[in-house]
C-alpha positions in Angstrom: -12.6 -30.4 -0.8 -13.0 -28.9 2.6 -10.0 -27.0 2.6 -11.1 -25.1 -0.1 -14.4 -24.4 0.6 -13.0 -22.8 3.8 -10.3 -20.8 1.3 -11.3 -16.7 1.6 -10.5 -16.7 -2.1 -12.5 -19.5 -3.0 -15.7 -17.8 -1.2 -15.3 -14.3 -2.6 -14.9 -15.8 -5.9 -18.0 -18.0 -5.5 -19.8 -15.0 -4.5 -19.1 -12.9 -7.1 -20.2 -15.7 -9.8 -23.6 -16.1 -7.7 -24.0 -12.4 -7.9 -23.4 -12.1 -11.9 -26.1 -14.7 -12.1 -28.4 -13.3 -9.5 -27.8 -9.9 -10.9 -28.7 -11.2 -14.4 -31.5 -13.5 -14.0 -33.4 -11.2 -11.1 -32.2 -7.8 -11.7 -35.0 -6.3 -9.6 -34.0 -8.5 -6.7 -30.1 -8.1 -7.6 -30.6 -4.1 -7.5 -32.6 -4.6 -4.1 -29.2 -6.2 -2.3 -27.3 -2.8 -2.3 -27.8 -2.9 1.3 -26.2 -6.2 1.9 -22.5 -4.7 0.4 -23.1 -1.3 1.9 -23.3 -2.8 5.4 -20.0 -5.1 4.7 -18.2 -1.8 3.1 -19.4 0.0 6.6 -18.3 -2.8 8.9 -14.4 -2.2 7.3 -14.9 1.5 7.5 -15.5 1.2 11.0 -12.0 -0.4 11.8 -10.0 2.2 9.3 -9.3 4.7 11.6 -8.1 2.6 15.0 -6.3 0.5 12.8 -4.5 3.3 11.4 -4.2 5.1 14.2 -2.5 1.7 16.2 0.0 1.0 13.1 1.3 4.3 12.6 1.9 5.1 16.4 3.4 1.4 17.1 5.3 2.0 13.9 6.5 5.5 14.7 6.9 5.2 18.3 9.4 2.1 17.9 11.3 4.2 15.3 11.5 7.3 17.6 12.6 9.8 14.5 11.0 12.4 13.5 13.7 13.0 10.5 13.3 9.5 9.0 9.3 9.9 9.5 9.8 12.8 7.1 12.1 11.4 4.7 9.7 8.3 4.2 6.6 11.1 3.6 8.5 13.1 1.3 9.5 10.3 -0.7 5.8 8.4 -0.6 4.8 11.8 -2.0 7.2 12.3 -4.7 6.8 8.6 -5.6 2.7 9.5 -5.9 3.3 12.5 -8.1 5.9 10.9 -10.3 3.8 7.4 -11.0 0.2 9.5 -10.9 1.7 12.0 -13.7 2.8 9.1 -15.9 -0.4 7.0 -15.4 -2.3 10.4 -16.5 -0.3 10.6 -19.6 -0.5 7.4 -20.4 -4.2 7.6 -20.2 -4.4 10.4 -22.7 -2.3 8.9 -25.1 -4.2 5.6 -24.9 -7.5 7.6 -25.9 -5.8 9.3 -28.3 -4.7 6.6 -30.0 -7.8 4.5 -29.4 -10.2 7.2 -30.1 -13.0 5.7 -28.3 -15.5 8.8 -28.5 -15.3 9.0 -32.1 -18.8 8.0 -34.1 -20.6 9.0 -30.9 -23.3 12.0 -31.0 -22.9 12.8 -27.3 -25.3 15.9 -27.9 -28.3 13.3 -28.9 -27.2 11.3 -26.5 -27.4 13.8 -23.3 -30.6 15.1 -24.8 -32.3 11.7 -24.7 -31.3 10.6 -21.3 -34.0 10.0 -18.9 -35.0 12.1 -16.0 -33.6 9.7 -13.4 -30.2 9.9 -15.8 -30.6 13.8 -15.8 -31.1 13.8 -12.1 -28.1 11.8 -11.3 -26.0 13.8 -13.9 -27.0 16.8 -12.3 -26.1 15.6 -8.8 -22.0 15.4 -9.7 -22.6 18.4 -11.3 -23.6 20.1 -8.2 -20.7 17.9 -6.0 -18.0 19.1 -8.6 -19.0 23.1 -8.6 -18.7 22.6 -4.5 -15.2 20.9 -4.7 -12.6 23.4 -3.1 -8.8 22.2 -3.7 -7.7 24.8 -1.0 -10.3 23.4 1.7 -9.6 19.9 0.7 -6.0 20.3 1.9 -7.0 22.3 4.9 -9.3 19.9 5.9 -6.4 17.4 6.7 -5.8 19.3 10.2 -9.3 18.1 11.8 -11.3 20.0 13.9 -11.0 17.8 16.9 -9.1 14.4 17.4 -13.0 12.6 17.9 -14.3 14.5 15.1 -11.7 12.6 12.9 -12.4 9.3 14.5 -16.0 9.9 14.6 -15.8 10.7 10.2 -13.2 8.3 9.4 -11.5 10.8 7.9 -8.2 8.7 6.9 -5.8 11.5 6.2 -7.1 13.4 9.5 -6.3 10.3 11.4 -3.3 9.8 9.8 -1.8 13.1 10.8 -2.8 12.9 14.6 -1.4 9.5 14.3 2.0 10.7 13.3 2.1 13.3 15.8 0.9 11.3 18.5 3.5 8.7 17.3 6.5 11.4 17.3 5.8 12.5 21.0 5.4 8.7 22.1 8.8 8.2 20.6 9.9 11.6 22.5 8.6 10.6 26.0 11.4 8.6 28.6 11.1 5.0 28.0 9.7 4.3 31.5 6.3 6.0 30.1 6.4 5.3 27.0 7.0 1.6 26.7 3.8 0.5 28.9 1.7 2.7 26.5 3.5 0.9 23.5 2.4 -2.5 24.9 -1.2 -1.6 25.3 -1.5 -0.2 22.2 0.1 -3.3 20.8 -2.4 -5.4 22.4 -5.5 -3.0 21.2 -3.6 -3.9 17.4 -4.2 -7.1 17.9 -7.5 -7.1 19.3 -8.6 -4.8 16.6 -7.2 -7.1 14.0 -9.0 -9.7 15.9 -12.1 -8.0 15.2 -11.4 -7.7 11.5 -11.1 -11.2 11.2 -14.6 -11.6 12.5 -15.6 -8.9 9.8 -14.1 -10.9 7.2 -15.9 -14.0 7.6 -18.9 -11.6 5.6 -16.3 -10.8 2.9 -18.1 -13.2 0.4 -21.7 -11.9 1.6 -20.8 -8.3 1.1 -19.3 -9.4 -2.4 -22.4 -11.0 -3.3 -24.6 -7.9 -2.6 -22.3 -5.8 -4.2 -21.9 -7.9 -7.4 -25.7 -8.4 -7.3 -26.4 -4.8 -7.4 -24.1 -3.9 -10.1 -25.4 -6.1 -12.6 -29.0 -5.7 -11.6 -29.3 -2.0 -11.5 -27.1 -1.4 -14.7 -27.3 -4.6 -16.6 -24.2 -6.4 -18.9 -26.2 -4.7 -22.1 -25.4 -1.4 -20.7 -22.1 -2.1 -21.7 -22.6 -2.8 -25.3 -22.8 1.1 -26.6 -19.7 2.3 -24.6 -17.7 -1.0 -25.0 -15.1 0.4 -26.5 -14.2 2.8 -24.1 -14.6 0.0 -21.4 -11.9 -1.8 -23.5 -9.6 1.1 -23.6 -9.7 1.7 -19.9 -9.3 -1.9 -18.8 -6.5 -2.7 -21.3 -5.1 0.4 -20.5 -4.7 -0.3 -16.7 -3.9 -3.9 -17.3 -0.8 -2.8 -19.7 -0.1 -0.1 -16.7 0.2 -2.4 -14.0 2.2 -5.1 -16.1 4.5 -2.7 -18.0 5.0 0.0 -15.8 4.4 -1.0 -11.8 6.1 -4.4 -13.1 9.3 -2.6 -14.5 9.6 -0.5 -11.0 9.4 -3.8 -9.1 11.8 -5.8 -11.1 14.1 -2.8 -10.6 13.8 -3.4 -6.7 14.3 -7.2 -7.4 10.5 -7.9 -6.7 8.3 -10.0 -8.5 4.9 -8.7 -9.3 3.4 -11.8 -9.8 4.2 -13.0 -6.4 3.2 -9.9 -5.3 -0.7 -10.1 -6.9 -0.7 -13.9 -5.8 -0.2 -12.9 -2.2 -2.8 -10.3 -2.2 -5.3 -12.1 -4.5 -8.0 -12.1 -1.4 -8.0 -8.2 -2.0 -8.2 -7.8 -5.0 -11.4 -10.0 -5.3 -12.3 -8.3 -2.5 -12.7 -5.1 -4.1 -13.8 -6.8 -7.5 -16.6 -7.8 -5.4 -17.3 -4.2 -3.7 -16.1 -2.0 -6.3 -14.3 -0.1 -3.3 -10.4 0.0 -2.4 -11.4 0.8 1.1 -12.8 -2.3 1.8 -8.9 -3.8 1.5 -7.6 -0.9 3.5 -7.1 -2.3 6.9 -5.8 -6.2 5.4 -3.4 -4.3 3.1 -1.7 -2.9 5.9 -1.2 -6.0 7.6 0.0 -7.9 3.9 2.4 -5.4 3.3 3.6 -5.6 7.0 3.9 -9.6 6.6 5.2 -9.1 3.0 8.6 -7.7 4.5 7.8 -4.2 4.9 8.3 -2.3 8.5 5.4 -1.5 10.1 6.2 2.4 9.8 6.5 2.3 6.4 3.2 0.3 5.8 1.3 2.2 8.2 2.2 6.0 6.7 2.1 4.9 3.2 -1.2 2.9 2.4 -3.2 5.4 3.9 -1.5 8.2 2.3 -1.9 6.7 -1.1 -5.7 6.3 -0.7 -5.7 9.9 -1.2 -2.4 10.7 -3.1 -1.6 7.8 -5.5 -4.8 6.7 -7.1 -3.1 5.1 -10.2 -6.0 3.6 -11.6 -8.6 6.8 -11.0 -6.0 9.0 -12.8 -5.9 6.6 -15.8 -9.8 6.9 -15.9 -10.0 10.2 -15.6 -7.7 11.3 -18.5 -9.5 8.6 -20.9 -13.1 9.6 -19.8 -11.9 13.4 -20.7 -10.7 12.8 -24.1 -13.4 10.3 -24.6 -16.1 13.0 -23.8 -13.9 15.7 -26.1 -14.2 13.1 -28.8 -17.8 12.3 -28.3 -18.8 16.2 -28.4 -16.2 16.8 -31.5 -14.0 19.0 -29.8 -10.7 18.9 -31.2 -8.0 19.2 -28.1 -4.8 20.8 -29.0 -1.7 19.6 -27.4 -1.6 22.9 -24.9 -5.2 22.3 -23.7 -4.2 18.5 -23.5 -1.3 19.4 -21.2 -4.0 21.9 -19.2 -6.0 19.1 -18.5 -3.1 17.0 -17.5 -1.8 19.9 -15.0 -5.8 20.3 -13.7 -5.9 16.4 -13.0 -2.3 16.2 -11.2 -4.4 18.0 -8.6 -8.3 17.1 -8.9 -7.5 13.6 -9.2 -5.8 13.8 -5.5 -9.5 14.5 -4.2 -10.8 11.2 -5.2 -11.1 8.6 -2.4 -11.0 4.9 -2.3 -15.1 5.0 -2.2 -17.3 4.0 -5.4 -18.1 7.3 -6.9 -16.0 9.4 -6.0 -13.8 9.4 -9.0 -17.0 10.4 -11.0 -17.1 13.3 -8.6 -13.7 14.6 -9.8 -13.9 13.9 -13.6 -17.1 16.4 -13.3 -15.2 18.8 -11.3 -12.4 18.9 -14.0 -14.8 19.0 -16.6 -16.1 22.1 -15.3 -12.4 23.3 -14.5 -11.5 23.2 -18.1 -14.7 24.7 -19.5 -14.1 23.3 -23.0 -16.3 20.2 -22.4 -19.7 20.2 -21.3 -20.1 18.9 -17.9 -23.8 17.5 -18.2 -21.7 15.1 -20.7 -20.9 13.1 -17.3 -24.7 11.2 -17.9 -23.0 9.7 -21.0 -20.7 7.6 -18.5 -23.6 6.8 -16.2 -24.5 3.2 -17.1 -20.7 1.9 -17.3 -19.2 3.6 -14.5 -19.9 1.2 -11.9 -18.0 -1.6 -13.8 -15.1 0.8 -14.8 -14.9 1.5 -11.1 -13.9 -1.7 -10.2 -10.9 -1.7 -12.5 -9.9 2.2 -10.9 -10.4 0.2 -7.9 -8.1 -2.8 -8.1 -5.6 -1.0 -9.9 -5.6 1.4 -6.9 -4.8 -1.3 -4.5 -2.4 -3.1 -6.9 -0.1 0.8 -7.0 -0.7 1.6 -3.2 1.1 -2.0 -2.6 3.5 -1.5 -5.0 4.4 2.0 -3.5 5.1 0.6 -0.1 7.2 -1.9 -1.3 9.5 0.6 -3.2 9.5 3.1 0.0 10.7 0.5 2.2 13.3 -0.7 -0.1 14.9 2.5 -0.7 14.5 3.2 2.9 16.0 -0.1 3.7 12.7 -1.0 5.9 12.4 -4.2 4.3 12.9 -7.7 5.6 13.8 -10.2 3.5 13.0 -13.0 5.7 9.6 -12.3 6.3 9.5 -11.7 2.6 10.5 -15.5 2.0 8.1 -16.7 4.7 5.2 -14.8 2.6 6.0 -16.2 -0.6 5.9 -19.7 1.3 2.6 -18.9 2.4 4.2 -19.3 5.8 3.5 -15.9 7.1 0.7 -15.5 9.6 -2.0 -12.7 10.0 -1.7 -10.3 13.0 -5.4 -11.7 14.1 -3.9 -15.1 14.3 -0.9 -14.2 16.3 -2.2 -14.4 20.0 -4.1 -17.6 18.8 -1.1 -19.2 17.8 0.8 -18.1 21.2 -2.1 -19.2 23.3 
């Protein structure tokens, strides 16, 4: 019993259950617990930039081959585009078959929305109108290195880390080796801090779930239950059919992989943010057999370019709103929507609510579906955010495994140790040595 109670999976699962109970029985109190979940996510985000930097520099610095770095990055981006486009097509197909928006009087629903809902919807609309996708890509280059770390911008930190790692690999060995040893020690220490933060994971999951249930209430799911069902079933099929087929092709087991990252999945479920699992996913993928350089490159990049769950949600939500407003979309317009979503979905980060902003920007770009229709989704978006985030995390891990396999950067011996439960987290390796 003592061993079970000290297990992080058990602790987080218990915390999520308690959060649901508290949010249901004491909604006002549950909604007031939002700062707990937000503080935990901020603690995780505090570590994302240094972990990405140290992981990528150590991986590329030891590899020292710019061509290989470019090849891994190119393969990753190609994989991301193919898989996310497939996710968009699957989402639109599911929405057309299930027709979750048929029978909903969207105009009446939007007209009778509360002042709070109207204000929140207008906020997302305003944010969408400000989004500039050229600026998004040029923003990848930071104004300063300090600014990139201070703001915790994943892509900016990743770019600097790649350049720094390549530079370290090119300098004479007598200078690079001491530097790499220092970075290795810093990496262990940073993951040690992560281990301390993760002790608060159950508290963060409890606060996040209590807030979600307390503020929105399970009753809010009933009017849009069909949409929720379509979204969840589509993501389930995407994971267990599409991603499963991809992994089987490369000789990997989806079920064993999901079992290995179960703690990260539960953490994302409790916090509704895929960023909460980012640092641990880098370490988990390395322990599962991927090389440090591949895990360090693919995981952070995937958080902006490989959002499978977000892509499915955006495509279904767009068609749902068209159906709710009684707007007939011919195949040509649906193909146009897929094209727009191929761009706009890359702007969604791994934090709660960003997919909602991207949806508003997509509707604004199509100029066919009223942007104010996003108000219909406010009540259930938080619940669908959890499904999006979990699918995103699973998809990024799969992408890392596939790229590592294709580059012969996959260590089968480490993989077998992971499957047997014998792999050691980075933060514990120094303790083992001591």
